[in-house]
Amino acid sequence: MQLPDSFSERMQHLLHSEFPAFQEALQQAPLTSIRVNTAKAEVAIALNPVPWAEAGFYLPERPSFTLDPLIHAGAYYVQEASSMFLEQALKQVLDLEEPLQVLDLCGAPGGKSTHLASLISRDSLLVSNEVIRSRASILAENVAKWGSGNVLVTSNDPRDFGRLPHFFDVMVVDAPCSGEGMFRKDPGAIGEWSEENVNLCAQRQQRILMDVWGALKPGGILVYSTCTWNEQENEANMSWLSEQEGAASIKLALQPEWGVVPTQLNGVEGYRFYPHRVQGEGFFMAVMRKAGEAEPISHSKNKKKKYKLTVAGKKEKALVEHWLQEPGSYTWVQHNEIISAIPEALFEAADEVYQQLYVLYAGTEVAEVNGKKLKPLQGLALSQHLHKNAFKTAELDLEQALRFLRRDEITLGTSGTDWLLLQYKGRPLGWAKQIGNRLNNYYPKEWRIRMELPQVLTETAVVS
């Protein structure tokens, strides 16, 4: 790996005698790590844990994840281990049992958003945003697969969040950066690196922070991270934020065996991940508290308030409410032909987001109304709160499951006119409609597996 000269000079200045070990680590193959969706699965085999994340594990080798139906069922997520340190920031600073309003500003493809969804309470709202619309669709897919039901996926520019002043208790800004920490995983990032790009990234990060700062409550928490090492995009930006806005740095407790390197610049604490020190890629994180007193969540209780979200009619609600567990805990809303379930405690906050931002996906998309007919939707099949007993189910073997995920025709030897919830190892994958002896495959076209299936299929024993 040929590193740019100026980058090597920077890293030598930061690492001193550790620089040769750092160089050597960059020549090694990157590790593969996953985070298990504990609402859907548990680890199937003995795996080494990611020390700072309860549901994070390292794999001995990288399998073909595409050919494991359980990843499509949302049973786990492939996530870089260093970025799972987000868990420590939240657990050490916040009471995660309390209801929170959380923003993941740069959410795609969904690693931190699905992690946040697992950490916060069911009465907390996560707004997961991605400005690029194509990437936002991938984010919505991964959020739906995770199935927590308390997430809104939006696609907005950071400055649009100024329409929600003092709305969020927590903001996670995993800022677009120069990508130095990804050199081992993505050698192409080396060719894109330059001093000019570092400067441009640092300036863009400052603009992003200023655009969204007003949406954070006084006393609220910012978790800022990048996958790069230079000070300009990391400590210097946090020092700048402290000077501009009076934000206070929060110190986290570290375990020595983790190998995380604490740093400090002008009183701002930071946390660095180097591949020769940790089992993971390059990463930086800092936690800041906004000046001012924390405010409790408060939404208008004015019955005359005009809502943007339309509550589903009693007739439509009666048809679908038994499809989720605890149906009385949701507000059932209808947008065009789609009926969704939003946790009742989150309805007013969700409506405020709808009034100000572009929302792609909300809560759990349950059904599509077509005249007097209802079609169950993919979001329902993958929900952690699905009431499976409300449907007929069919268990698929590995080949059948993969053919279903490719949207190929499958036959199960059944007949009738029912909707079938298709499962693999007891985990729902999606819907098929029986038409006599034939099955219509309703797996979403945009989600389908595009690779050809090998002649010999081998099960991936990652989770069970």
Coordinates of C-alpha atoms in Angstrom, one line a residue:
M1 CA 0.0 0.0 0.0
Q2 CA 1.6 3.2 -1.2
L3 CA 0.5 6.1 1.1
P4 CA 0.6 9.7 0.0
D5 CA 3.8 11.4 1.3
S6 CA 2.0 14.2 3.1
F7 CA -0.4 11.7 4.7
S8 CA 2.5 9.7 6.0
E9 CA 4.1 12.8 7.4
R10 CA 0.9 13.7 9.2
M11 CA 0.6 10.2 10.7
Q12 CA 4.2 10.2 11.8
H13 CA 3.6 13.4 13.6
L14 CA 0.6 11.9 15.4
L15 CA 2.0 8.4 16.1
H16 CA 5.7 9.0 16.5
S17 CA 7.3 5.6 17.3
E18 CA 4.1 3.7 16.6
F19 CA 4.0 4.7 13.0
P20 CA 5.8 1.5 11.7
A21 CA 3.2 -0.7 13.5
F22 CA 0.5 1.5 12.0
Q23 CA 2.0 1.0 8.5
E24 CA 2.2 -2.7 9.0
A25 CA -1.4 -2.9 10.2
L26 CA -2.6 -1.3 7.0
Q27 CA -1.1 -4.2 5.0
Q28 CA -3.3 -6.7 6.9
A29 CA -6.7 -7.9 5.7
P30 CA -9.6 -6.0 7.4
L31 CA -11.6 -7.8 10.0
T32 CA -15.3 -8.6 9.5
S33 CA -17.7 -7.8 12.3
I34 CA -21.5 -8.0 12.8
R35 CA -24.0 -6.7 15.2
V36 CA -26.9 -9.0 16.2
N37 CA -30.5 -7.9 16.3
T38 CA -31.2 -9.3 19.7
A39 CA -35.0 -8.9 19.2
K40 CA -34.7 -11.4 16.4
A41 CA -31.7 -13.7 16.9
E42 CA -28.8 -14.8 19.0
V43 CA -25.3 -15.9 18.1
A44 CA -25.2 -19.4 16.7
I45 CA -21.5 -20.2 17.3
A46 CA -18.7 -19.1 19.7
L47 CA -17.5 -15.7 18.4
N48 CA -15.1 -13.1 19.8
P49 CA -17.1 -10.2 21.1
V50 CA -16.5 -6.5 20.2
P51 CA -15.5 -5.3 23.6
W52 CA -17.4 -2.0 23.6
A53 CA -20.7 -3.3 22.1
E54 CA -22.9 -6.0 23.7
A55 CA -24.3 -7.4 20.5
G56 CA -21.1 -6.9 18.4
F57 CA -19.0 -9.9 17.3
Y58 CA -16.0 -10.6 15.1
L59 CA -16.3 -13.3 12.4
P60 CA -13.3 -15.6 11.7
E61 CA -13.8 -15.1 8.0
R62 CA -16.1 -13.2 5.7
P63 CA -18.9 -15.4 4.4
S64 CA -21.2 -14.6 1.4
F65 CA -23.7 -12.5 3.3
T66 CA -25.9 -12.2 0.3
L67 CA -26.5 -15.9 0.4
D68 CA -27.7 -15.9 4.1
P69 CA -31.4 -15.3 4.3
L70 CA -31.1 -14.3 7.9
I71 CA -29.3 -11.0 7.0
H72 CA -32.3 -10.2 4.7
A73 CA -34.6 -11.0 7.6
G74 CA -32.8 -8.3 9.7
A75 CA -31.4 -10.8 12.2
Y76 CA -28.0 -9.0 12.1
Y77 CA -26.2 -6.2 10.4
V78 CA -22.6 -6.2 9.0
Q79 CA -21.0 -3.2 10.7
E80 CA -17.4 -2.1 11.2
A81 CA -16.4 -2.7 14.9
S82 CA -14.9 0.7 15.6
S83 CA -18.1 2.5 14.7
M84 CA -20.0 0.5 17.3
F85 CA -18.3 2.6 20.0
L86 CA -21.4 4.8 19.6
E87 CA -22.9 2.5 22.2
Q88 CA -20.5 3.7 24.8
A89 CA -21.2 7.3 24.1
L90 CA -24.9 6.8 24.6
K91 CA -24.8 4.4 27.6
Q92 CA -22.3 6.5 29.5
V93 CA -24.0 9.9 29.0
L94 CA -27.7 9.2 28.8
D95 CA -30.5 7.3 30.6
L96 CA -31.6 5.2 27.7
E97 CA -34.7 4.1 29.6
E98 CA -36.1 7.7 29.3
P99 CA -37.9 8.8 26.1
L100 CA -35.6 10.6 23.8
Q101 CA -35.8 12.3 20.4
V102 CA -32.7 11.3 18.4
L103 CA -31.3 12.4 15.0
D104 CA -28.9 10.4 13.0
L105 CA -28.1 13.0 10.4
C106 CA -25.9 11.1 8.0
G107 CA -27.7 7.7 8.3
A108 CA -27.0 5.7 5.2
P109 CA -26.6 2.8 4.8
G110 CA -27.9 2.2 8.3
G111 CA -25.3 0.8 10.6
K112 CA -25.5 3.6 13.3
S113 CA -29.3 4.0 12.8
T114 CA -30.1 0.3 13.4
H115 CA -27.6 0.4 16.4
L116 CA -29.4 3.5 17.8
A117 CA -32.8 1.8 17.3
S118 CA -31.6 -1.1 19.4
L119 CA -30.2 1.1 22.2
I120 CA -33.1 3.6 22.7
S121 CA -36.4 2.8 24.4
R122 CA -39.5 1.9 22.5
D123 CA -41.0 5.3 23.6
S124 CA -38.0 7.1 21.9
L125 CA -38.1 8.5 18.4
L126 CA -35.2 8.1 16.0
V127 CA -35.1 10.3 12.9
S128 CA -32.7 8.8 10.5
N129 CA -31.7 11.1 7.6
E130 CA -29.8 10.8 4.4
V131 CA -29.6 13.7 2.0
I132 CA -28.9 11.6 -1.2
R133 CA -32.2 10.1 -2.2
S134 CA -30.8 6.8 -3.7
R135 CA -28.9 6.2 -0.4
A136 CA -31.9 7.2 1.6
S137 CA -33.8 4.3 -0.1
I138 CA -31.1 1.9 1.1
L139 CA -31.3 3.4 4.6
A140 CA -35.1 2.9 4.6
E141 CA -34.7 -0.7 3.5
N142 CA -32.2 -1.5 6.3
V143 CA -34.4 0.3 8.9
A144 CA -37.4 -1.7 7.7
K145 CA -35.4 -5.0 8.0
W146 CA -34.3 -4.1 11.5
G147 CA -38.0 -3.7 12.4
S148 CA -38.0 -1.6 15.6
G149 CA -41.0 0.5 14.5
N150 CA -39.9 3.8 16.1
V151 CA -37.9 5.2 13.3
L152 CA -38.7 7.9 10.7
V153 CA -36.5 7.9 7.6
T154 CA -36.1 11.3 6.0
S155 CA -34.2 12.7 3.1
N156 CA -33.3 16.3 3.7
D157 CA -30.4 18.7 3.6
P158 CA -28.9 19.5 7.0
R159 CA -30.1 23.1 6.9
D160 CA -33.8 21.8 6.6
F161 CA -33.5 20.7 10.3
G162 CA -33.6 24.4 11.2
R163 CA -37.4 24.1 10.9
L164 CA -37.3 21.9 14.0
P165 CA -35.8 24.3 16.6
H166 CA -34.7 22.6 19.9
F167 CA -36.4 19.3 18.9
F168 CA -33.7 16.7 19.5
D169 CA -32.2 15.5 22.8
V170 CA -29.4 13.7 20.9
M171 CA -27.7 14.2 17.5
V172 CA -25.4 11.8 15.9
V173 CA -23.3 13.3 13.1
D174 CA -21.1 10.8 11.4
A175 CA -19.8 13.4 9.1
P176 CA -18.7 12.9 5.5
C177 CA -14.9 13.0 5.6
S178 CA -11.6 12.3 3.8
G179 CA -11.9 8.6 4.6
E180 CA -8.3 8.0 5.9
G181 CA -9.6 5.3 8.2
M182 CA -11.0 3.3 5.3
F183 CA -7.7 3.0 3.4
R184 CA -7.4 -0.7 4.4
K185 CA -10.9 -1.6 3.4
D186 CA -11.1 0.7 0.3
P187 CA -7.7 1.2 -1.4
G188 CA -9.5 3.5 -3.9
A189 CA -9.8 6.1 -1.0
I190 CA -6.0 6.5 -1.1
G191 CA -6.1 7.9 -4.6
E192 CA -8.8 10.4 -3.6
W193 CA -6.9 11.7 -0.6
S194 CA -5.2 15.1 -0.8
E195 CA -4.5 18.0 1.5
E196 CA -7.0 20.1 -0.4
N197 CA -9.7 17.5 0.2
V198 CA -9.0 17.4 3.9
N199 CA -9.5 21.2 4.1
L200 CA -12.7 21.0 2.0
C201 CA -14.0 18.2 4.3
A202 CA -13.3 20.2 7.4
Q203 CA -15.1 23.2 6.1
R204 CA -18.1 21.2 5.0
Q205 CA -18.3 19.5 8.4
Q206 CA -18.4 22.9 10.1
R207 CA -21.2 24.0 7.8
I208 CA -23.2 20.8 8.5
L209 CA -22.8 21.3 12.3
M210 CA -24.0 24.9 12.1
D211 CA -26.9 23.9 9.9
V212 CA -28.3 21.4 12.4
W213 CA -27.1 23.0 15.7
G214 CA -30.3 24.9 16.2
A215 CA -32.4 21.7 16.2
L216 CA -30.5 20.4 19.2
K217 CA -32.0 21.2 22.6
P218 CA -30.1 23.3 25.1
G219 CA -28.3 20.7 27.2
G220 CA -28.6 18.2 24.4
I221 CA -25.9 15.8 23.3
L222 CA -23.9 15.7 20.1
V223 CA -22.0 12.6 19.1
Y224 CA -19.6 13.6 16.3
S225 CA -17.6 11.0 14.4
T226 CA -15.6 10.5 11.3
C227 CA -13.6 7.6 9.7
T228 CA -10.5 9.7 9.4
W229 CA -7.5 10.6 11.6
N230 CA -6.4 14.2 10.8
E231 CA -6.9 16.8 13.5
Q232 CA -8.6 19.3 11.2
E233 CA -11.6 17.2 10.7
N234 CA -11.7 15.9 14.3
E235 CA -10.4 17.6 17.4
A236 CA -9.9 21.0 15.6
N237 CA -13.6 21.0 14.5
M238 CA -14.8 20.1 18.0
S239 CA -12.6 22.9 19.5
W240 CA -14.0 25.3 16.9
L241 CA -17.6 24.2 17.9
S242 CA -16.7 24.8 21.6
E243 CA -15.4 28.3 20.8
Q244 CA -18.4 29.2 18.5
E245 CA -21.2 27.8 20.6
G246 CA -19.9 27.2 24.0
A247 CA -20.3 23.4 23.7
A248 CA -18.8 21.4 26.5
S249 CA -16.7 18.3 25.9
I250 CA -17.8 15.1 27.7
K251 CA -15.2 12.6 28.8
L252 CA -15.9 8.9 28.4
A253 CA -14.5 6.1 30.5
L254 CA -12.2 3.7 28.6
Q255 CA -10.9 0.2 29.4
P256 CA -7.2 -0.1 28.7
E257 CA -7.6 -3.4 26.9
W258 CA -9.8 -1.8 24.3
G259 CA -6.8 0.0 22.8
V260 CA -8.8 3.2 22.1
V261 CA -6.5 6.3 22.2
P262 CA -7.8 9.3 24.1
T263 CA -6.8 12.7 22.8
Q264 CA -7.3 16.3 23.9
L265 CA -7.1 19.6 22.1
N266 CA -8.0 22.9 23.8
G267 CA -9.9 21.0 26.5
V268 CA -11.9 18.9 24.0
E269 CA -11.7 15.2 24.6
G270 CA -11.6 12.8 21.6
Y271 CA -11.3 9.1 21.0
R272 CA -9.2 7.6 18.2
F273 CA -9.1 4.1 16.7
Y274 CA -6.0 2.9 15.0
P275 CA -5.8 -0.5 13.3
H276 CA -2.6 -1.4 15.1
R277 CA -4.3 -0.7 18.4
V278 CA -7.8 -2.0 18.0
Q279 CA -9.5 -4.8 16.0
G280 CA -11.2 -2.4 13.7
E281 CA -10.7 0.3 11.1
G282 CA -9.8 4.0 11.5
F283 CA -12.4 6.1 13.5
F284 CA -12.7 9.2 15.6
M285 CA -15.5 10.2 18.1
A286 CA -16.1 13.1 20.4
V287 CA -19.1 13.8 22.6
M288 CA -20.3 17.4 23.2
R289 CA -23.0 18.9 25.3
K290 CA -24.8 22.0 24.1
A291 CA -24.8 25.0 26.4
G292 CA -28.0 25.6 28.4
E293 CA -30.4 23.7 30.6
A294 CA -31.9 20.5 29.4
E295 CA -35.6 20.7 28.5
P296 CA -38.2 17.9 28.9
I297 CA -39.9 16.7 25.8
S298 CA -43.1 18.7 25.3
H299 CA -45.7 18.5 22.6
S300 CA -48.9 20.5 22.2
K301 CA -51.9 18.9 23.6
N302 CA -54.2 21.3 21.9
K303 CA -57.1 19.2 20.5
K304 CA -57.6 21.8 17.7
K305 CA -54.1 21.3 16.5
K306 CA -53.9 20.6 12.8
Y307 CA -52.1 17.4 12.0
K308 CA -50.5 16.4 8.7
L309 CA -50.7 12.7 9.5
T310 CA -54.1 11.3 8.8
V311 CA -55.4 8.8 11.3
A312 CA -56.8 5.7 9.6
G313 CA -60.5 5.1 9.7
K314 CA -62.1 2.8 12.2
K315 CA -63.0 0.3 9.4
E316 CA -59.4 0.2 8.1
K317 CA -57.9 0.0 11.6
A318 CA -60.2 -2.9 12.6
L319 CA -58.9 -4.9 9.6
V320 CA -55.2 -4.6 10.4
E321 CA -54.7 -3.8 14.1
H322 CA -54.6 -7.5 15.1
W323 CA -51.6 -7.9 12.7
L324 CA -49.2 -6.3 15.3
Q325 CA -48.7 -7.2 19.0
E326 CA -50.2 -4.8 21.5
P327 CA -52.4 -3.0 18.8
G328 CA -53.7 -0.5 21.3
S329 CA -50.2 1.0 21.7
Y330 CA -50.2 2.4 18.2
T331 CA -51.7 5.3 16.3
W332 CA -52.8 3.9 12.9
V333 CA -52.2 6.4 10.1
Q334 CA -53.0 6.3 6.4
H335 CA -51.1 8.1 3.7
N336 CA -52.6 7.5 0.3
E337 CA -53.1 3.7 0.1
I338 CA -50.6 2.8 2.9
I339 CA -51.6 2.1 6.5
S340 CA -48.8 2.5 9.0
A341 CA -48.5 2.0 12.7
I342 CA -46.7 4.6 14.7
P343 CA -46.2 4.1 18.5
E344 CA -48.9 6.2 20.1
A345 CA -46.4 8.0 22.4
L346 CA -44.5 9.2 19.3
F347 CA -47.4 10.4 17.2
E348 CA -47.2 14.1 17.9
A349 CA -43.4 14.2 17.5
A350 CA -43.7 12.2 14.3
D351 CA -46.3 14.6 13.0
E352 CA -44.0 17.6 13.6
V353 CA -41.3 15.9 11.6
Y354 CA -43.8 15.2 8.8
Q355 CA -44.8 18.9 8.7
Q356 CA -41.2 20.1 8.3
L357 CA -39.3 17.3 6.5
Y358 CA -39.6 14.9 3.6
V359 CA -40.3 11.5 5.1
L360 CA -39.7 8.3 3.1
Y361 CA -40.6 5.7 5.7
A362 CA -42.3 5.8 9.1
G363 CA -43.0 3.4 11.9
T364 CA -44.2 0.1 10.5
E365 CA -45.8 0.1 7.1
V366 CA -48.5 -2.5 7.6
A367 CA -50.8 -2.7 4.6
E368 CA -51.8 -1.3 1.3
V369 CA -55.5 -0.7 0.7
N370 CA -56.9 -1.5 -2.7
G371 CA -60.6 -1.1 -2.6
K372 CA -61.9 -3.7 -0.2
K373 CA -58.7 -5.7 -0.3
L374 CA -55.7 -5.4 1.9
K375 CA -52.1 -6.4 0.9
P376 CA -49.7 -6.9 3.9
L377 CA -46.5 -5.1 3.4
Q378 CA -42.8 -6.0 3.7
G379 CA -42.4 -3.7 6.8
L380 CA -45.0 -5.7 8.6
A381 CA -43.3 -9.1 7.8
L382 CA -40.0 -7.8 9.2
S383 CA -41.4 -6.0 12.2
Q384 CA -40.1 -7.0 15.7
H385 CA -43.7 -6.6 16.8
L386 CA -45.4 -8.8 14.1
H387 CA -48.2 -11.0 15.4
K388 CA -47.3 -14.1 13.4
N389 CA -50.4 -16.1 14.6
A390 CA -52.6 -13.7 12.5
F391 CA -51.2 -15.4 9.3
K392 CA -50.6 -18.7 7.8
T393 CA -46.9 -19.4 7.6
A394 CA -44.7 -21.6 5.5
E395 CA -41.1 -22.6 6.4
L396 CA -38.6 -22.5 3.5
D397 CA -35.3 -24.4 3.1
L398 CA -32.2 -22.5 2.1
E399 CA -32.7 -22.9 -1.7
Q400 CA -36.4 -22.0 -1.5
A401 CA -35.5 -18.9 0.7
L402 CA -32.9 -17.7 -1.7
R403 CA -35.2 -18.2 -4.7
F404 CA -37.9 -16.2 -2.9
L405 CA -35.4 -13.4 -2.2
R406 CA -34.5 -13.4 -5.9
R407 CA -38.2 -13.1 -6.7
D408 CA -38.1 -16.4 -8.6
E409 CA -41.1 -18.6 -8.7
I410 CA -41.3 -21.1 -5.9
T411 CA -43.7 -24.0 -5.2
L412 CA -44.6 -25.4 -1.8
G413 CA -47.3 -27.9 -2.7
T414 CA -49.9 -25.7 -1.0
S415 CA -53.2 -24.4 -2.4
G416 CA -55.8 -21.8 -1.5
T417 CA -56.3 -18.1 -1.6
D418 CA -54.4 -17.0 1.5
W419 CA -51.5 -14.7 2.1
L420 CA -48.6 -16.7 3.3
L421 CA -45.8 -15.4 5.6
L422 CA -42.7 -17.1 4.3
Q423 CA -40.0 -17.9 6.9
Y424 CA -36.5 -19.3 7.1
K425 CA -35.4 -20.8 10.4
G426 CA -38.5 -19.2 11.9
R427 CA -37.6 -15.7 10.8
P428 CA -40.1 -14.0 8.5
L429 CA -38.7 -13.0 5.0
G430 CA -41.8 -11.7 3.3
W431 CA -45.1 -12.5 1.7
A432 CA -46.5 -14.7 -1.1
K433 CA -50.1 -14.9 -2.2
Q434 CA -51.6 -18.3 -3.0
I435 CA -53.6 -18.4 -6.2
G436 CA -54.8 -22.0 -6.3
N437 CA -51.7 -24.1 -6.6
R438 CA -49.5 -21.2 -7.6
L439 CA -47.7 -18.7 -5.4
N440 CA -47.2 -15.0 -6.4
N441 CA -43.9 -13.7 -5.0
Y442 CA -44.3 -10.3 -3.3
Y443 CA -40.8 -9.7 -2.2
P444 CA -39.9 -6.0 -3.1
K445 CA -38.4 -5.8 -6.5
E446 CA -35.8 -3.2 -5.5
W447 CA -34.6 -5.5 -2.6
R448 CA -34.2 -8.7 -4.6
I449 CA -31.0 -10.6 -4.8
R450 CA -29.4 -10.2 -8.2
M451 CA -26.5 -12.6 -8.1
E452 CA -26.8 -16.1 -9.6
L453 CA -27.1 -18.9 -7.0
P454 CA -24.2 -21.3 -6.9
Q455 CA -24.8 -25.0 -7.7
V456 CA -23.9 -26.0 -4.1
L457 CA -25.4 -24.0 -1.3
T458 CA -23.9 -23.9 2.2
E459 CA -25.7 -22.5 5.2
T460 CA -24.1 -19.5 7.0
A461 CA -24.0 -20.3 10.7
V462 CA -23.7 -16.8 12.0
V463 CA -26.8 -16.4 14.0
S464 CA -29.7 -18.6 15.0

